[in-house]
Amino acid sequence: MKKNPLLGRDVISMRDFGREEIKTVLARCDEFERNPRPVLKGKVLANLFFEPSTRTRLSFDAAMKRLGGQTIGFADSISTSISKGESLWDTIRVAEGYCDVIVIRHPAEGSARLAAEATSLPVINGGDGSNQHPTQTLLDLYTLQKRTGRIAGLTVAFVGDLKYGRTVHSLIRSLSLFGAKLWLVSPPSLRLPDDFKEDLAEAETSHVEVEDLSAVPADVDVLYVTRIQKERFADPVEYERVRADYQVTPATVQRFGGKLTLMHPLPRVNELHAALDSHPGAAWFDQARNGVVVRQTLLALVLGAA
Ligand code: NCD
């Protein structure tokens, strides 16, 4: 029997995943990529998206269909009974009657955990507010492992919106389990919240907070650039104040040398120059593509079919 740390489980937060479990999941992704099989024939995935999404929703859709399964769902809550006042709890209780596994994206922190409490079906968090985005982290780690051959002991600089960026919150937790050294580059108003700093303290992860990318040493392994999360700002004036800073361009990355891996979860707005697409370390389209095999593997694992 192959190891399946996800059997019947929910995928809600990277805080629920230990180092060995992450390694096993990545190994299963690799194995699935080499030997893809339609193992979910007759199964139905419900994609419940209460917030905008391109990659997460489409890649879960593609993943389920490539596995031989089918998908139902919605891409915004306006066309659903939520707009009539239905609670999230009731929506999940109803959806569980129509499917075998649920993916949810929702603007409220903790919503995916609540959904998981409402049903005995496996629930996968496709992003809950500014809290967590665990499947993005697994595809980020998978991409890193494929490109650099390792995920242990990397020096990673996170750049941009570390306050609201859920991809950052999930990934720093996991990297801290693998002995990463971190540089946290953001304006003071968008620093990593204390709650997530606790993850770093717990793992004794070395991290330095700076305001300027020029303070980051040239030998870092990875730059992980993020979008300023406009939709989470209470004050539009505050957004305008910070959005022009933290733009990464070919000139900015020149001093980092040829071995740099450049990552971004996408969508990018103006923080990442399009000319960087031809940088040998540019990984964003790979990240997006790897999302399908990683999500195929996750769906197959939680449903006990891999
Ligand atoms: C991210 C998200 O939704 O958190 N997108 C994604 O899933 N790749 C990043 C973002 O919106 O900035």
PDB file of N, CA, C and O in Angstrom, residues 69-138:
ATOM      1  N   GLY A  69     -13.564  12.470 -13.712  1.00  0.00           N
ATOM      2  CA  GLY A  69     -14.713  12.882 -12.907  1.00  0.00           C
ATOM      3  C   GLY A  69     -15.433  14.069 -13.521  1.00  0.00           C
ATOM      4  O   GLY A  69     -15.107  14.525 -14.615  1.00  0.00           O
ATOM      5  N   GLN A  70     -16.435  14.561 -12.804  1.00  0.00           N
ATOM      6  CA  GLN A  70     -17.217  15.692 -13.294  1.00  0.00           C
ATOM      7  C   GLN A  70     -17.250  16.799 -12.262  1.00  0.00           C
ATOM      8  O   GLN A  70     -16.973  16.556 -11.083  1.00  0.00           O
ATOM      9  N   THR A  71     -17.612  18.008 -12.725  1.00  0.00           N
ATOM     10  CA  THR A  71     -17.634  19.134 -11.785  1.00  0.00           C
ATOM     11  C   THR A  71     -18.964  19.882 -11.880  1.00  0.00           C
ATOM     12  O   THR A  71     -19.577  19.954 -12.945  1.00  0.00           O
ATOM     13  N   ILE A  72     -19.383  20.409 -10.731  1.00  0.00           N
ATOM     14  CA  ILE A  72     -20.509  21.337 -10.665  1.00  0.00           C
ATOM     15  C   ILE A  72     -20.006  22.536  -9.863  1.00  0.00           C
ATOM     16  O   ILE A  72     -18.903  22.484  -9.317  1.00  0.00           O
ATOM     17  N   GLY A  73     -20.815  23.595  -9.796  1.00  0.00           N
ATOM     18  CA  GLY A  73     -20.382  24.700  -8.943  1.00  0.00           C
ATOM     19  C   GLY A  73     -20.772  26.051  -9.476  1.00  0.00           C
ATOM     20  O   GLY A  73     -21.563  26.164 -10.407  1.00  0.00           O
ATOM     21  N   PHE A  74     -20.219  27.079  -8.829  1.00  0.00           N
ATOM     22  CA  PHE A  74     -20.482  28.452  -9.258  1.00  0.00           C
ATOM     23  C   PHE A  74     -19.214  29.271  -9.075  1.00  0.00           C
ATOM     24  O   PHE A  74     -18.346  28.925  -8.268  1.00  0.00           O
ATOM     25  N   ALA A  75     -19.149  30.376  -9.884  1.00  0.00           N
ATOM     26  CA  ALA A  75     -17.942  31.199  -9.873  1.00  0.00           C
ATOM     27  C   ALA A  75     -18.152  32.508  -9.131  1.00  0.00           C
ATOM     28  O   ALA A  75     -17.236  33.290  -8.958  1.00  0.00           O
ATOM     29  N   ASP A  76     -19.376  32.776  -8.718  1.00  0.00           N
ATOM     30  CA  ASP A  76     -19.634  33.921  -7.837  1.00  0.00           C
ATOM     31  C   ASP A  76     -20.928  33.635  -7.096  1.00  0.00           C
ATOM     32  O   ASP A  76     -21.714  32.787  -7.515  1.00  0.00           O
ATOM     33  N   SER A  77     -21.133  34.315  -5.984  1.00  0.00           N
ATOM     34  CA  SER A  77     -22.297  33.971  -5.165  1.00  0.00           C
ATOM     35  C   SER A  77     -23.549  34.726  -5.582  1.00  0.00           C
ATOM     36  O   SER A  77     -24.646  34.429  -5.105  1.00  0.00           O
ATOM     37  N   ILE A  78     -23.421  35.683  -6.531  1.00  0.00           N
ATOM     38  CA  ILE A  78     -24.576  36.522  -6.905  1.00  0.00           C
ATOM     39  C   ILE A  78     -25.691  35.669  -7.493  1.00  0.00           C
ATOM     40  O   ILE A  78     -26.867  35.886  -7.232  1.00  0.00           O
ATOM     41  N   SER A  79     -25.311  34.656  -8.281  1.00  0.00           N
ATOM     42  CA  SER A  79     -26.322  33.831  -8.948  1.00  0.00           C
ATOM     43  C   SER A  79     -26.837  32.697  -8.057  1.00  0.00           C
ATOM     44  O   SER A  79     -27.563  31.837  -8.514  1.00  0.00           O
ATOM     45  N   THR A  80     -26.422  32.655  -6.790  1.00  0.00           N
ATOM     46  CA  THR A  80     -26.836  31.553  -5.910  1.00  0.00           C
ATOM     47  C   THR A  80     -27.791  32.056  -4.820  1.00  0.00           C
ATOM     48  O   THR A  80     -28.002  33.262  -4.679  1.00  0.00           O
ATOM     49  N   SER A  81     -28.295  31.123  -4.024  1.00  0.00           N
ATOM     50  CA  SER A  81     -29.216  31.500  -2.940  1.00  0.00           C
ATOM     51  C   SER A  81     -28.533  32.266  -1.816  1.00  0.00           C
ATOM     52  O   SER A  81     -29.208  32.766  -0.908  1.00  0.00           O
ATOM     53  N   ILE A  82     -27.200  32.368  -1.861  1.00  0.00           N
ATOM     54  CA  ILE A  82     -26.487  33.212  -0.892  1.00  0.00           C
ATOM     55  C   ILE A  82     -27.043  34.633  -0.991  1.00  0.00           C
ATOM     56  O   ILE A  82     -27.225  35.313   0.011  1.00  0.00           O
ATOM     57  N   SER A  83     -27.327  35.061  -2.258  1.00  0.00           N
ATOM     58  CA  SER A  83     -27.845  36.428  -2.428  1.00  0.00           C
ATOM     59  C   SER A  83     -29.259  36.565  -1.854  1.00  0.00           C
ATOM     60  O   SER A  83     -29.761  37.667  -1.691  1.00  0.00           O
ATOM     61  N   LYS A  84     -29.914  35.435  -1.568  1.00  0.00           N
ATOM     62  CA  LYS A  84     -31.221  35.509  -0.885  1.00  0.00           C
ATOM     63  C   LYS A  84     -31.050  35.456   0.630  1.00  0.00           C
ATOM     64  O   LYS A  84     -32.029  35.465   1.369  1.00  0.00           O
ATOM     65  N   GLY A  85     -29.806  35.293   1.075  1.00  0.00           N
ATOM     66  CA  GLY A  85     -29.560  35.287   2.520  1.00  0.00           C
ATOM     67  C   GLY A  85     -29.235  33.912   3.085  1.00  0.00           C
ATOM     68  O   GLY A  85     -29.169  33.737   4.298  1.00  0.00           O
ATOM     69  N   GLU A  86     -29.034  32.919   2.213  1.00  0.00           N
ATOM     70  CA  GLU A  86     -28.713  31.580   2.726  1.00  0.00           C
ATOM     71  C   GLU A  86     -27.343  31.593   3.412  1.00  0.00           C
ATOM     72  O   GLU A  86     -26.416  32.267   2.970  1.00  0.00           O
ATOM     73  N   SER A  87     -27.217  30.807   4.487  1.00  0.00           N
ATOM     74  CA  SER A  87     -25.931  30.768   5.209  1.00  0.00           C
ATOM     75  C   SER A  87     -24.954  29.835   4.505  1.00  0.00           C
ATOM     76  O   SER A  87     -25.360  28.941   3.746  1.00  0.00           O
ATOM     77  N   LEU A  88     -23.667  30.032   4.808  1.00  0.00           N
ATOM     78  CA  LEU A  88     -22.642  29.160   4.241  1.00  0.00           C
ATOM     79  C   LEU A  88     -22.880  27.721   4.697  1.00  0.00           C
ATOM     80  O   LEU A  88     -22.765  26.770   3.929  1.00  0.00           O
ATOM     81  N   TRP A  89     -23.238  27.583   5.961  1.00  0.00           N
ATOM     82  CA  TRP A  89     -23.498  26.257   6.534  1.00  0.00           C
ATOM     83  C   TRP A  89     -24.554  25.511   5.703  1.00  0.00           C
ATOM     84  O   TRP A  89     -24.359  24.362   5.300  1.00  0.00           O
ATOM     85  N   ASP A  90     -25.671  26.188   5.428  1.00  0.00           N
ATOM     86  CA  ASP A  90     -26.747  25.540   4.672  1.00  0.00           C
ATOM     87  C   ASP A  90     -26.312  25.234   3.238  1.00  0.00           C
ATOM     88  O   ASP A  90     -26.644  24.184   2.692  1.00  0.00           O
ATOM     89  N   THR A  91     -25.567  26.159   2.634  1.00  0.00           N
ATOM     90  CA  THR A  91     -25.103  25.925   1.258  1.00  0.00           C
ATOM     91  C   THR A  91     -24.262  24.643   1.202  1.00  0.00           C
ATOM     92  O   THR A  91     -24.418  23.827   0.292  1.00  0.00           O
ATOM     93  N   ILE A  92     -23.395  24.469   2.207  1.00  0.00           N
ATOM     94  CA  ILE A  92     -22.533  23.275   2.220  1.00  0.00           C
ATOM     95  C   ILE A  92     -23.368  22.020   2.466  1.00  0.00           C
ATOM     96  O   ILE A  92     -23.186  20.988   1.818  1.00  0.00           O
ATOM     97  N   ARG A  93     -24.343  22.113   3.405  1.00  0.00           N
ATOM     98  CA  ARG A  93     -25.195  20.945   3.700  1.00  0.00           C
ATOM     99  C   ARG A  93     -25.982  20.511   2.454  1.00  0.00           C
ATOM    100  O   ARG A  93     -26.238  19.332   2.259  1.00  0.00           O
ATOM    101  N   VAL A  94     -26.347  21.489   1.629  1.00  0.00           N
ATOM    102  CA  VAL A  94     -27.067  21.156   0.402  1.00  0.00           C
ATOM    103  C   VAL A  94     -26.104  20.584  -0.632  1.00  0.00           C
ATOM    104  O   VAL A  94     -26.344  19.517  -1.214  1.00  0.00           O
ATOM    105  N   ALA A  95     -24.956  21.254  -0.810  1.00  0.00           N
ATOM    106  CA  ALA A  95     -23.985  20.816  -1.832  1.00  0.00           C
ATOM    107  C   ALA A  95     -23.501  19.394  -1.563  1.00  0.00           C
ATOM    108  O   ALA A  95     -23.245  18.631  -2.494  1.00  0.00           O
ATOM    109  N   GLU A  96     -23.409  19.010  -0.287  1.00  0.00           N
ATOM    110  CA  GLU A  96     -22.872  17.669   0.010  1.00  0.00           C
ATOM    111  C   GLU A  96     -23.763  16.564  -0.550  1.00  0.00           C
ATOM    112  O   GLU A  96     -23.303  15.460  -0.787  1.00  0.00           O
ATOM    113  N   GLY A  97     -25.017  16.903  -0.785  1.00  0.00           N
ATOM    114  CA  GLY A  97     -25.911  15.906  -1.385  1.00  0.00           C
ATOM    115  C   GLY A  97     -25.694  15.721  -2.878  1.00  0.00           C
ATOM    116  O   GLY A  97     -26.259  14.812  -3.483  1.00  0.00           O
ATOM    117  N   TYR A  98     -24.884  16.601  -3.477  1.00  0.00           N
ATOM    118  CA  TYR A  98     -24.709  16.580  -4.936  1.00  0.00           C
ATOM    119  C   TYR A  98     -23.320  16.132  -5.376  1.00  0.00           C
ATOM    120  O   TYR A  98     -23.036  16.084  -6.569  1.00  0.00           O
ATOM    121  N   CYS A  99     -22.418  15.895  -4.434  1.00  0.00           N
ATOM    122  CA  CYS A  99     -21.024  15.681  -4.846  1.00  0.00           C
ATOM    123  C   CYS A  99     -20.270  14.767  -3.882  1.00  0.00           C
ATOM    124  O   CYS A  99     -20.828  14.309  -2.882  1.00  0.00           O
ATOM    125  N   ASP A 100     -18.993  14.520  -4.210  1.00  0.00           N
ATOM    126  CA  ASP A 100     -18.133  13.658  -3.370  1.00  0.00           C
ATOM    127  C   ASP A 100     -17.032  14.442  -2.679  1.00  0.00           C
ATOM    128  O   ASP A 100     -16.431  13.957  -1.721  1.00  0.00           O
ATOM    129  N   VAL A 101     -16.725  15.627  -3.192  1.00  0.00           N
ATOM    130  CA  VAL A 101     -15.645  16.453  -2.624  1.00  0.00           C
ATOM    131  C   VAL A 101     -15.958  17.914  -2.944  1.00  0.00           C
ATOM    132  O   VAL A 101     -16.561  18.212  -3.976  1.00  0.00           O
ATOM    133  N   ILE A 102     -15.587  18.807  -2.012  1.00  0.00           N
ATOM    134  CA  ILE A 102     -15.915  20.239  -2.165  1.00  0.00           C
ATOM    135  C   ILE A 102     -14.645  21.074  -2.159  1.00  0.00           C
ATOM    136  O   ILE A 102     -13.768  20.878  -1.307  1.00  0.00           O
ATOM    137  N   VAL A 103     -14.537  21.997  -3.118  1.00  0.00           N
ATOM    138  CA  VAL A 103     -13.496  23.032  -3.071  1.00  0.00           C
ATOM    139  C   VAL A 103     -14.207  24.348  -2.811  1.00  0.00           C
ATOM    140  O   VAL A 103     -15.212  24.659  -3.463  1.00  0.00           O
ATOM    141  N   ILE A 104     -13.720  25.109  -1.843  1.00  0.00           N
ATOM    142  CA  ILE A 104     -14.365  26.382  -1.528  1.00  0.00           C
ATOM    143  C   ILE A 104     -13.353  27.514  -1.515  1.00  0.00           C
ATOM    144  O   ILE A 104     -12.243  27.367  -1.006  1.00  0.00           O
ATOM    145  N   ARG A 105     -13.734  28.637  -2.121  1.00  0.00           N
ATOM    146  CA  ARG A 105     -13.001  29.905  -1.966  1.00  0.00           C
ATOM    147  C   ARG A 105     -13.997  30.929  -1.457  1.00  0.00           C
ATOM    148  O   ARG A 105     -15.098  31.059  -2.017  1.00  0.00           O
ATOM    149  N   HIS A 106     -13.584  31.649  -0.415  1.00  0.00           N
ATOM    150  CA  HIS A 106     -14.545  32.542   0.258  1.00  0.00           C
ATOM    151  C   HIS A 106     -13.766  33.709   0.870  1.00  0.00           C
ATOM    152  O   HIS A 106     -12.642  33.522   1.334  1.00  0.00           O
ATOM    153  N   PRO A 107     -14.361  34.923   0.879  1.00  0.00           N
ATOM    154  CA  PRO A 107     -13.623  36.079   1.408  1.00  0.00           C
ATOM    155  C   PRO A 107     -13.402  36.070   2.916  1.00  0.00           C
ATOM    156  O   PRO A 107     -12.577  36.847   3.413  1.00  0.00           O
ATOM    157  N   ALA A 108     -14.114  35.220   3.664  1.00  0.00           N
ATOM    158  CA  ALA A 108     -13.976  35.272   5.130  1.00  0.00           C
ATOM    159  C   ALA A 108     -12.913  34.291   5.624  1.00  0.00           C
ATOM    160  O   ALA A 108     -12.928  33.110   5.264  1.00  0.00           O
ATOM    161  N   GLU A 109     -12.014  34.782   6.467  1.00  0.00           N
ATOM    162  CA  GLU A 109     -11.034  33.906   7.111  1.00  0.00           C
ATOM    163  C   GLU A 109     -11.784  32.887   7.961  1.00  0.00           C
ATOM    164  O   GLU A 109     -12.720  33.245   8.668  1.00  0.00           O
ATOM    165  N   GLY A 110     -11.374  31.637   7.884  1.00  0.00           N
ATOM    166  CA  GLY A 110     -12.026  30.601   8.696  1.00  0.00           C
ATOM    167  C   GLY A 110     -13.219  29.945   8.004  1.00  0.00           C
ATOM    168  O   GLY A 110     -13.780  28.980   8.511  1.00  0.00           O
ATOM    169  N   SER A 111     -13.614  30.473   6.819  1.00  0.00           N
ATOM    170  CA  SER A 111     -14.801  29.923   6.144  1.00  0.00           C
ATOM    171  C   SER A 111     -14.595  28.469   5.704  1.00  0.00           C
ATOM    172  O   SER A 111     -15.522  27.653   5.777  1.00  0.00           O
ATOM    173  N   ALA A 112     -13.394  28.130   5.257  1.00  0.00           N
ATOM    174  CA  ALA A 112     -13.152  26.755   4.793  1.00  0.00           C
ATOM    175  C   ALA A 112     -13.243  25.779   5.967  1.00  0.00           C
ATOM    176  O   ALA A 112     -13.770  24.674   5.840  1.00  0.00           O
ATOM    177  N   ARG A 113     -12.730  26.211   7.133  1.00  0.00           N
ATOM    178  CA  ARG A 113     -12.819  25.365   8.338  1.00  0.00           C
ATOM    179  C   ARG A 113     -14.291  25.161   8.723  1.00  0.00           C
ATOM    180  O   ARG A 113     -14.704  24.066   9.058  1.00  0.00           O
ATOM    181  N   LEU A 114     -15.068  26.243   8.633  1.00  0.00           N
ATOM    182  CA  LEU A 114     -16.500  26.147   8.944  1.00  0.00           C
ATOM    183  C   LEU A 114     -17.197  25.183   7.974  1.00  0.00           C
ATOM    184  O   LEU A 114     -17.995  24.334   8.382  1.00  0.00           O
ATOM    185  N   ALA A 115     -16.849  25.305   6.689  1.00  0.00           N
ATOM    186  CA  ALA A 115     -17.443  24.405   5.684  1.00  0.00           C
ATOM    187  C   ALA A 115     -17.100  22.955   6.009  1.00  0.00           C
ATOM    188  O   ALA A 115     -17.954  22.062   5.896  1.00  0.00           O
ATOM    189  N   ALA A 116     -15.869  22.725   6.441  1.00  0.00           N
ATOM    190  CA  ALA A 116     -15.445  21.357   6.760  1.00  0.00           C
ATOM    191  C   ALA A 116     -16.208  20.808   7.958  1.00  0.00           C
ATOM    192  O   ALA A 116     -16.460  19.602   8.046  1.00  0.00           O
ATOM    193  N   GLU A 117     -16.595  21.711   8.868  1.00  0.00           N
ATOM    194  CA  GLU A 117     -17.371  21.264  10.032  1.00  0.00           C
ATOM    195  C   GLU A 117     -18.808  20.926   9.637  1.00  0.00           C
ATOM    196  O   GLU A 117     -19.466  20.114  10.286  1.00  0.00           O
ATOM    197  N   ALA A 118     -19.272  21.550   8.550  1.00  0.00           N
ATOM    198  CA  ALA A 118     -20.669  21.345   8.145  1.00  0.00           C
ATOM    199  C   ALA A 118     -20.880  20.010   7.432  1.00  0.00           C
ATOM    200  O   ALA A 118     -22.012  19.557   7.295  1.00  0.00           O
ATOM    201  N   THR A 119     -19.808  19.394   6.940  1.00  0.00           N
ATOM    202  CA  THR A 119     -19.980  18.174   6.138  1.00  0.00           C
ATOM    203  C   THR A 119     -18.928  17.129   6.474  1.00  0.00           C
ATOM    204  O   THR A 119     -17.819  17.476   6.896  1.00  0.00           O
ATOM    205  N   SER A 120     -19.280  15.874   6.242  1.00  0.00           N
ATOM    206  CA  SER A 120     -18.280  14.818   6.430  1.00  0.00           C
ATOM    207  C   SER A 120     -17.500  14.569   5.139  1.00  0.00           C
ATOM    208  O   SER A 120     -16.537  13.807   5.124  1.00  0.00           O
ATOM    209  N   LEU A 121     -17.899  15.213   4.036  1.00  0.00           N
ATOM    210  CA  LEU A 121     -17.120  15.075   2.790  1.00  0.00           C
ATOM    211  C   LEU A 121     -15.797  15.817   2.927  1.00  0.00           C
ATOM    212  O   LEU A 121     -15.705  16.789   3.674  1.00  0.00           O
ATOM    213  N   PRO A 122     -14.757  15.393   2.169  1.00  0.00           N
ATOM    214  CA  PRO A 122     -13.525  16.177   2.189  1.00  0.00           C
ATOM    215  C   PRO A 122     -13.742  17.582   1.621  1.00  0.00           C
ATOM    216  O   PRO A 122     -14.406  17.743   0.596  1.00  0.00           O
ATOM    217  N   VAL A 123     -13.213  18.580   2.324  1.00  0.00           N
ATOM    218  CA  VAL A 123     -13.291  19.975   1.877  1.00  0.00           C
ATOM    219  C   VAL A 123     -11.868  20.472   1.627  1.00  0.00           C
ATOM    220  O   VAL A 123     -10.981  20.273   2.463  1.00  0.00           O
ATOM    221  N   ILE A 124     -11.662  21.106   0.479  1.00  0.00           N
ATOM    222  CA  ILE A 124     -10.353  21.668   0.135  1.00  0.00           C
ATOM    223  C   ILE A 124     -10.486  23.187   0.073  1.00  0.00           C
ATOM    224  O   ILE A 124     -11.383  23.714  -0.599  1.00  0.00           O
ATOM    225  N   ASN A 125      -9.601  23.879   0.783  1.00  0.00           N
ATOM    226  CA  ASN A 125      -9.633  25.341   0.840  1.00  0.00           C
ATOM    227  C   ASN A 125      -8.932  25.935  -0.396  1.00  0.00           C
ATOM    228  O   ASN A 125      -7.732  25.781  -0.572  1.00  0.00           O
ATOM    229  N   GLY A 126      -9.700  26.640  -1.217  1.00  0.00           N
ATOM    230  CA  GLY A 126      -9.133  27.322  -2.386  1.00  0.00           C
ATOM    231  C   GLY A 126      -8.805  28.775  -2.078  1.00  0.00           C
ATOM    232  O   GLY A 126      -8.652  29.586  -2.986  1.00  0.00           O
ATOM    233  N   GLY A 127      -8.693  29.109  -0.774  1.00  0.00           N
ATOM    234  CA  GLY A 127      -8.380  30.473  -0.347  1.00  0.00           C
ATOM    235  C   GLY A 127      -9.476  31.006   0.554  1.00  0.00           C
ATOM    236  O   GLY A 127     -10.627  31.122   0.114  1.00  0.00           O
ATOM    237  N   ASP A 128      -9.151  31.283   1.834  1.00  0.00           N
ATOM    238  CA  ASP A 128     -10.153  31.881   2.736  1.00  0.00           C
ATOM    239  C   ASP A 128      -9.649  33.252   3.182  1.00  0.00           C
ATOM    240  O   ASP A 128      -8.795  33.376   4.044  1.00  0.00           O
ATOM    241  N   GLY A 129     -10.203  34.289   2.559  1.00  0.00           N
ATOM    242  CA  GLY A 129      -9.795  35.660   2.867  1.00  0.00           C
ATOM    243  C   GLY A 129      -8.291  35.794   2.779  1.00  0.00           C
ATOM    244  O   GLY A 129      -7.658  35.268   1.857  1.00  0.00           O
ATOM    245  N   SER A 130      -7.721  36.498   3.763  1.00  0.00           N
ATOM    246  CA  SER A 130      -6.266  36.677   3.718  1.00  0.00           C
ATOM    247  C   SER A 130      -5.551  35.625   4.571  1.00  0.00           C
ATOM    248  O   SER A 130      -4.389  35.786   4.905  1.00  0.00           O
ATOM    249  N   ASN A 131      -6.232  34.555   4.888  1.00  0.00           N
ATOM    250  CA  ASN A 131      -5.665  33.554   5.792  1.00  0.00           C
ATOM    251  C   ASN A 131      -4.752  32.536   5.106  1.00  0.00           C
ATOM    252  O   ASN A 131      -3.524  32.604   5.235  1.00  0.00           O
ATOM    253  N   GLN A 132      -5.325  31.591   4.386  1.00  0.00           N
ATOM    254  CA  GLN A 132      -4.543  30.456   3.873  1.00  0.00           C
ATOM    255  C   GLN A 132      -4.918  30.123   2.430  1.00  0.00           C
ATOM    256  O   GLN A 132      -6.058  30.369   1.996  1.00  0.00           O
ATOM    257  N   HIS A 133      -3.963  29.508   1.717  1.00  0.00           N
ATOM    258  CA  HIS A 133      -4.207  29.022   0.353  1.00  0.00           C
ATOM    259  C   HIS A 133      -3.339  27.774   0.174  1.00  0.00           C
ATOM    260  O   HIS A 133      -2.339  27.786  -0.541  1.00  0.00           O
ATOM    261  N   PRO A 134      -3.735  26.674   0.846  1.00  0.00           N
ATOM    262  CA  PRO A 134      -2.834  25.524   0.925  1.00  0.00           C
ATOM    263  C   PRO A 134      -2.510  24.850  -0.416  1.00  0.00           C
ATOM    264  O   PRO A 134      -1.385  24.371  -0.601  1.00  0.00           O
ATOM    265  N   THR A 135      -3.461  24.827  -1.351  1.00  0.00           N
ATOM    266  CA  THR A 135      -3.143  24.127  -2.609  1.00  0.00           C
ATOM    267  C   THR A 135      -2.151  24.943  -3.440  1.00  0.00           C
ATOM    268  O   THR A 135      -1.353  24.383  -4.186  1.00  0.00           O
ATOM    269  N   GLN A 136      -2.178  26.275  -3.286  1.00  0.00           N
ATOM    270  CA  GLN A 136      -1.167  27.103  -3.951  1.00  0.00           C
ATOM    271  C   GLN A 136       0.211  26.778  -3.373  1.00  0.00           C
ATOM    272  O   GLN A 136       1.196  26.659  -4.105  1.00  0.00           O
ATOM    273  N   THR A 137       0.272  26.599  -2.061  1.00  0.00           N
ATOM    274  CA  THR A 137       1.558  26.273  -1.438  1.00  0.00           C
ATOM    275  C   THR A 137       2.095  24.941  -1.935  1.00  0.00           C
ATOM    276  O   THR A 137       3.281  24.814  -2.241  1.00  0.00           O
ATOM    277  N   LEU A 138       1.229  23.955  -2.056  1.00  0.00           N
ATOM    278  CA  LEU A 138       1.721  22.651  -2.517  1.00  0.00           C
ATOM    279  C   LEU A 138       2.213  22.738  -3.959  1.00  0.00           C
ATOM    280  O   LEU A 138       3.230  22.138  -4.305  1.00  0.00           O
TER     281      LEU A 138
END
